[in-house]
GROMACS .gro file of C-alpha atoms in nm:
model
  203
    1UNK     CA    1   3.621  -3.799  -1.154
    2UNK     CA    2   3.843  -3.839  -0.852
    3UNK     CA    3   3.679  -4.109  -0.638
    4UNK     CA    4   3.831  -4.275  -0.334
    5UNK     CA    5   3.723  -4.445  -0.011
    6UNK     CA    6   3.871  -4.152   0.183
    7UNK     CA    7   3.653  -3.904  -0.006
    8UNK     CA    8   3.345  -4.117   0.061
    9UNK     CA    9   3.433  -4.127   0.432
   10UNK     CA   10   3.476  -3.747   0.447
   11UNK     CA   11   3.141  -3.706   0.273
   12UNK     CA   12   2.972  -3.941   0.521
   13UNK     CA   13   3.118  -3.756   0.819
   14UNK     CA   14   3.015  -3.418   0.676
   15UNK     CA   15   2.658  -3.534   0.609
   16UNK     CA   16   2.632  -3.685   0.958
   17UNK     CA   17   2.734  -3.350   1.111
   18UNK     CA   18   2.489  -3.168   0.887
   19UNK     CA   19   2.206  -3.407   0.979
   20UNK     CA   20   2.269  -3.348   1.349
   21UNK     CA   21   2.250  -2.971   1.299
   22UNK     CA   22   1.933  -2.994   1.090
   23UNK     CA   23   1.765  -3.235   1.331
   24UNK     CA   24   1.835  -2.993   1.616
   25UNK     CA   25   1.693  -2.698   1.421
   26UNK     CA   26   1.378  -2.892   1.329
   27UNK     CA   27   1.320  -3.007   1.688
   28UNK     CA   28   1.355  -2.648   1.815
   29UNK     CA   29   1.079  -2.522   1.581
   30UNK     CA   30   0.769  -2.727   1.673
   31UNK     CA   31   0.508  -2.451   1.639
   32UNK     CA   32   0.245  -2.423   1.365
   33UNK     CA   33   0.054  -2.109   1.273
   34UNK     CA   34  -0.080  -1.921   0.976
   35UNK     CA   35   0.204  -1.750   0.789
   36UNK     CA   36   0.221  -1.424   0.597
   37UNK     CA   37   0.458  -1.460   0.302
   38UNK     CA   38   0.570  -1.173   0.081
   39UNK     CA   39   0.720  -1.235  -0.264
   40UNK     CA   40   0.872  -0.919  -0.407
   41UNK     CA   41   1.160  -0.790  -0.620
   42UNK     CA   42   1.208  -0.720  -0.990
   43UNK     CA   43   1.276  -1.079  -1.092
   44UNK     CA   44   1.038  -1.319  -1.260
   45UNK     CA   45   0.858  -1.583  -1.056
   46UNK     CA   46   0.669  -1.406  -0.776
   47UNK     CA   47   0.321  -1.506  -0.890
   48UNK     CA   48   0.452  -1.839  -1.019
   49UNK     CA   49   0.582  -1.920  -0.671
   50UNK     CA   50   0.254  -1.815  -0.511
   51UNK     CA   51   0.050  -2.035  -0.743
   52UNK     CA   52   0.288  -2.322  -0.676
   53UNK     CA   53   0.205  -2.289  -0.306
   54UNK     CA   54  -0.162  -2.278  -0.400
   55UNK     CA   55  -0.126  -2.612  -0.579
   56UNK     CA   56   0.059  -2.753  -0.279
   57UNK     CA   57  -0.216  -2.640  -0.040
   58UNK     CA   58  -0.482  -2.790  -0.265
   59UNK     CA   59  -0.291  -3.116  -0.266
   60UNK     CA   60  -0.336  -3.123   0.111
   61UNK     CA   61  -0.710  -3.069   0.070
   62UNK     CA   62  -0.710  -2.707   0.186
   63UNK     CA   63  -0.974  -2.456   0.082
   64UNK     CA   64  -0.807  -2.161  -0.092
   65UNK     CA   65  -0.877  -1.815  -0.226
   66UNK     CA   66  -0.715  -1.590  -0.488
   67UNK     CA   67  -0.758  -1.219  -0.548
   68UNK     CA   68  -0.569  -1.066  -0.841
   69UNK     CA   69  -0.535  -0.691  -0.798
   70UNK     CA   70  -0.378  -0.565  -1.121
   71UNK     CA   71  -0.400  -0.843  -1.375
   72UNK     CA   72  -0.736  -0.892  -1.533
   73UNK     CA   73  -0.767  -0.769  -1.889
   74UNK     CA   74  -0.650  -1.101  -2.036
   75UNK     CA   75  -0.691  -1.452  -1.897
   76UNK     CA   76  -0.378  -1.618  -1.765
   77UNK     CA   77  -0.289  -1.985  -1.755
   78UNK     CA   78  -0.322  -1.995  -1.377
   79UNK     CA   79  -0.673  -1.852  -1.392
   80UNK     CA   80  -0.780  -2.095  -1.663
   81UNK     CA   81  -0.636  -2.385  -1.464
   82UNK     CA   82  -0.754  -2.306  -1.111
   83UNK     CA   83  -1.106  -2.223  -1.226
   84UNK     CA   84  -1.138  -2.595  -1.296
   85UNK     CA   85  -1.161  -2.647  -0.918
   86UNK     CA   86  -1.444  -2.417  -0.801
   87UNK     CA   87  -1.519  -2.646  -0.507
   88UNK     CA   88  -1.172  -2.579  -0.364
   89UNK     CA   89  -1.056  -2.240  -0.497
   90UNK     CA   90  -1.240  -1.909  -0.495
   91UNK     CA   91  -1.067  -1.724  -0.781
   92UNK     CA   92  -1.133  -1.350  -0.818
   93UNK     CA   93  -0.977  -1.144  -1.097
   94UNK     CA   94  -1.040  -0.788  -0.984
   95UNK     CA   95  -0.785  -0.580  -1.178
   96UNK     CA   96  -0.838  -0.404  -1.509
   97UNK     CA   97  -0.490  -0.446  -1.650
   98UNK     CA   98  -0.148  -0.304  -1.578
   99UNK     CA   99  -0.136   0.055  -1.454
  100UNK     CA  100   0.039   0.180  -1.767
  101UNK     CA  101  -0.252   0.044  -1.971
  102UNK     CA  102  -0.544   0.177  -1.767
  103UNK     CA  103  -0.392   0.527  -1.728
  104UNK     CA  104  -0.676   0.622  -1.494
  105UNK     CA  105  -0.582   0.651  -1.128
  106UNK     CA  106  -0.937   0.687  -0.995
  107UNK     CA  107  -1.048   0.381  -1.188
  108UNK     CA  108  -0.749   0.187  -1.054
  109UNK     CA  109  -0.832   0.297  -0.698
  110UNK     CA  110  -1.193   0.184  -0.736
  111UNK     CA  111  -1.081  -0.154  -0.872
  112UNK     CA  112  -0.832  -0.201  -0.589
  113UNK     CA  113  -1.091  -0.110  -0.325
  114UNK     CA  114  -1.339  -0.358  -0.474
  115UNK     CA  115  -1.066  -0.623  -0.475
  116UNK     CA  116  -0.979  -0.556  -0.111
  117UNK     CA  117  -1.346  -0.589  -0.014
  118UNK     CA  118  -1.337  -0.942  -0.161
  119UNK     CA  119  -1.003  -1.011   0.008
  120UNK     CA  120  -1.147  -0.907   0.346
  121UNK     CA  121  -1.425  -1.162   0.306
  122UNK     CA  122  -1.170  -1.434   0.242
  123UNK     CA  123  -0.949  -1.319   0.529
  124UNK     CA  124  -1.247  -1.341   0.766
  125UNK     CA  125  -1.326  -1.702   0.673
  126UNK     CA  126  -1.148  -1.958   0.896
  127UNK     CA  127  -1.238  -2.237   0.651
  128UNK     CA  128  -0.990  -2.096   0.398
  129UNK     CA  129  -0.641  -2.224   0.461
  130UNK     CA  130  -0.442  -2.025   0.205
  131UNK     CA  131  -0.505  -1.698   0.022
  132UNK     CA  132  -0.302  -1.554  -0.266
  133UNK     CA  133  -0.318  -1.174  -0.294
  134UNK     CA  134  -0.156  -1.139  -0.634
  135UNK     CA  135  -0.001  -0.797  -0.710
  136UNK     CA  136  -0.129  -0.647  -0.387
  137UNK     CA  137   0.215  -0.487  -0.348
  138UNK     CA  138   0.156  -0.284  -0.664
  139UNK     CA  139  -0.178  -0.153  -0.535
  140UNK     CA  140  -0.010  -0.050  -0.210
  141UNK     CA  141   0.291   0.098  -0.387
  142UNK     CA  142   0.068   0.332  -0.591
  143UNK     CA  143  -0.143   0.427  -0.290
  144UNK     CA  144  -0.463   0.268  -0.420
  145UNK     CA  145  -0.537   0.119  -0.077
  146UNK     CA  146  -0.495   0.236   0.280
  147UNK     CA  147  -0.184   0.056   0.406
  148UNK     CA  148  -0.286   0.063   0.773
  149UNK     CA  149  -0.623  -0.093   0.691
  150UNK     CA  150  -0.457  -0.368   0.488
  151UNK     CA  151  -0.209  -0.444   0.766
  152UNK     CA  152  -0.487  -0.447   1.025
  153UNK     CA  153  -0.699  -0.687   0.820
  154UNK     CA  154  -0.403  -0.918   0.766
  155UNK     CA  155  -0.330  -0.925   1.138
  156UNK     CA  156  -0.695  -0.996   1.223
  157UNK     CA  157  -0.721  -1.306   1.003
  158UNK     CA  158  -0.783  -1.654   1.152
  159UNK     CA  159  -0.475  -1.788   1.334
  160UNK     CA  160  -0.412  -2.086   1.103
  161UNK     CA  161  -0.470  -1.906   0.772
  162UNK     CA  162  -0.175  -1.856   0.536
  163UNK     CA  163  -0.153  -1.551   0.307
  164UNK     CA  164   0.085  -1.501   0.015
  165UNK     CA  165   0.132  -1.145  -0.115
  166UNK     CA  166   0.307  -1.082  -0.446
  167UNK     CA  167   0.431  -0.785  -0.646
  168UNK     CA  168   0.726  -0.551  -0.680
  169UNK     CA  169   0.803  -0.280  -0.430
  170UNK     CA  170   0.669  -0.434  -0.110
  171UNK     CA  171   0.612  -0.172   0.158
  172UNK     CA  172   0.857  -0.185   0.452
  173UNK     CA  173   0.566  -0.209   0.696
  174UNK     CA  174   0.435  -0.519   0.518
  175UNK     CA  175   0.783  -0.671   0.516
  176UNK     CA  176   0.809  -0.610   0.890
  177UNK     CA  177   0.474  -0.782   0.949
  178UNK     CA  178   0.553  -1.082   0.727
  179UNK     CA  179   0.691  -1.412   0.853
  180UNK     CA  180   0.876  -1.500   0.532
  181UNK     CA  181   0.997  -1.253   0.269
  182UNK     CA  182   1.163  -1.344  -0.060
  183UNK     CA  183   1.310  -1.087  -0.295
  184UNK     CA  184   1.353  -1.215  -0.648
  185UNK     CA  185   1.630  -1.059  -0.853
  186UNK     CA  186   1.697  -1.045  -1.225
  187UNK     CA  187   2.010  -1.197  -1.373
  188UNK     CA  188   1.872  -1.234  -1.725
  189UNK     CA  189   1.529  -1.214  -1.888
  190UNK     CA  190   1.417  -1.312  -2.238
  191UNK     CA  191   1.219  -0.988  -2.276
  192UNK     CA  192   1.549  -0.798  -2.276
  193UNK     CA  193   1.635  -0.987  -2.594
  194UNK     CA  194   1.309  -0.889  -2.762
  195UNK     CA  195   1.118  -1.208  -2.680
  196UNK     CA  196   0.756  -1.142  -2.588
  197UNK     CA  197   0.566  -1.291  -2.295
  198UNK     CA  198   0.450  -1.641  -2.382
  199UNK     CA  199   0.179  -1.885  -2.272
  200UNK     CA  200   0.292  -2.122  -2.002
  201UNK     CA  201   0.584  -1.899  -1.904
  202UNK     CA  202   0.450  -1.550  -1.830
  203UNK     CA  203   0.084  -1.591  -1.926
   0.00000   0.00000   0.00000
């Protein structure tokens, strides 16, 4: 490794410049408010990221809620874990499995509508600091819910409440409404090599 006092000095000067820029950016963003975050794209990690934020919020003592719109036929690790904290997390699994498994559009619509009724209750409660609406994007993509109603309910939530929406194919209108949007891409996935979904990774 090529080490020298000159290199250390250049590094110090670069980091000092970077710190000045970052300090300025932080000082110019003093506001706090409830955020709408959308995690979309074909890559793995959308729900994983959302549940990571859920753990972070819980660490700060926040009351939280979860509504899963599509998943539901089999228990997942996140459900099994977060149900250990009923005093802090209201966890609702409202789906009946992936759409290619149910193969019944009217049944999927009914499940999505029931899930949104629960979500609306959470969105109306100012005591809840963070809500995860897992796979809501899929329900909207397939037209199981009225998009305008969903957007209206999201906008009407308490001012300090955070909402995280996951799922592929996020609607442009939801992206426009969101404060933070992350699109996860696929570079490589074990399933492409014939490796099934496994506990602790996908389940």
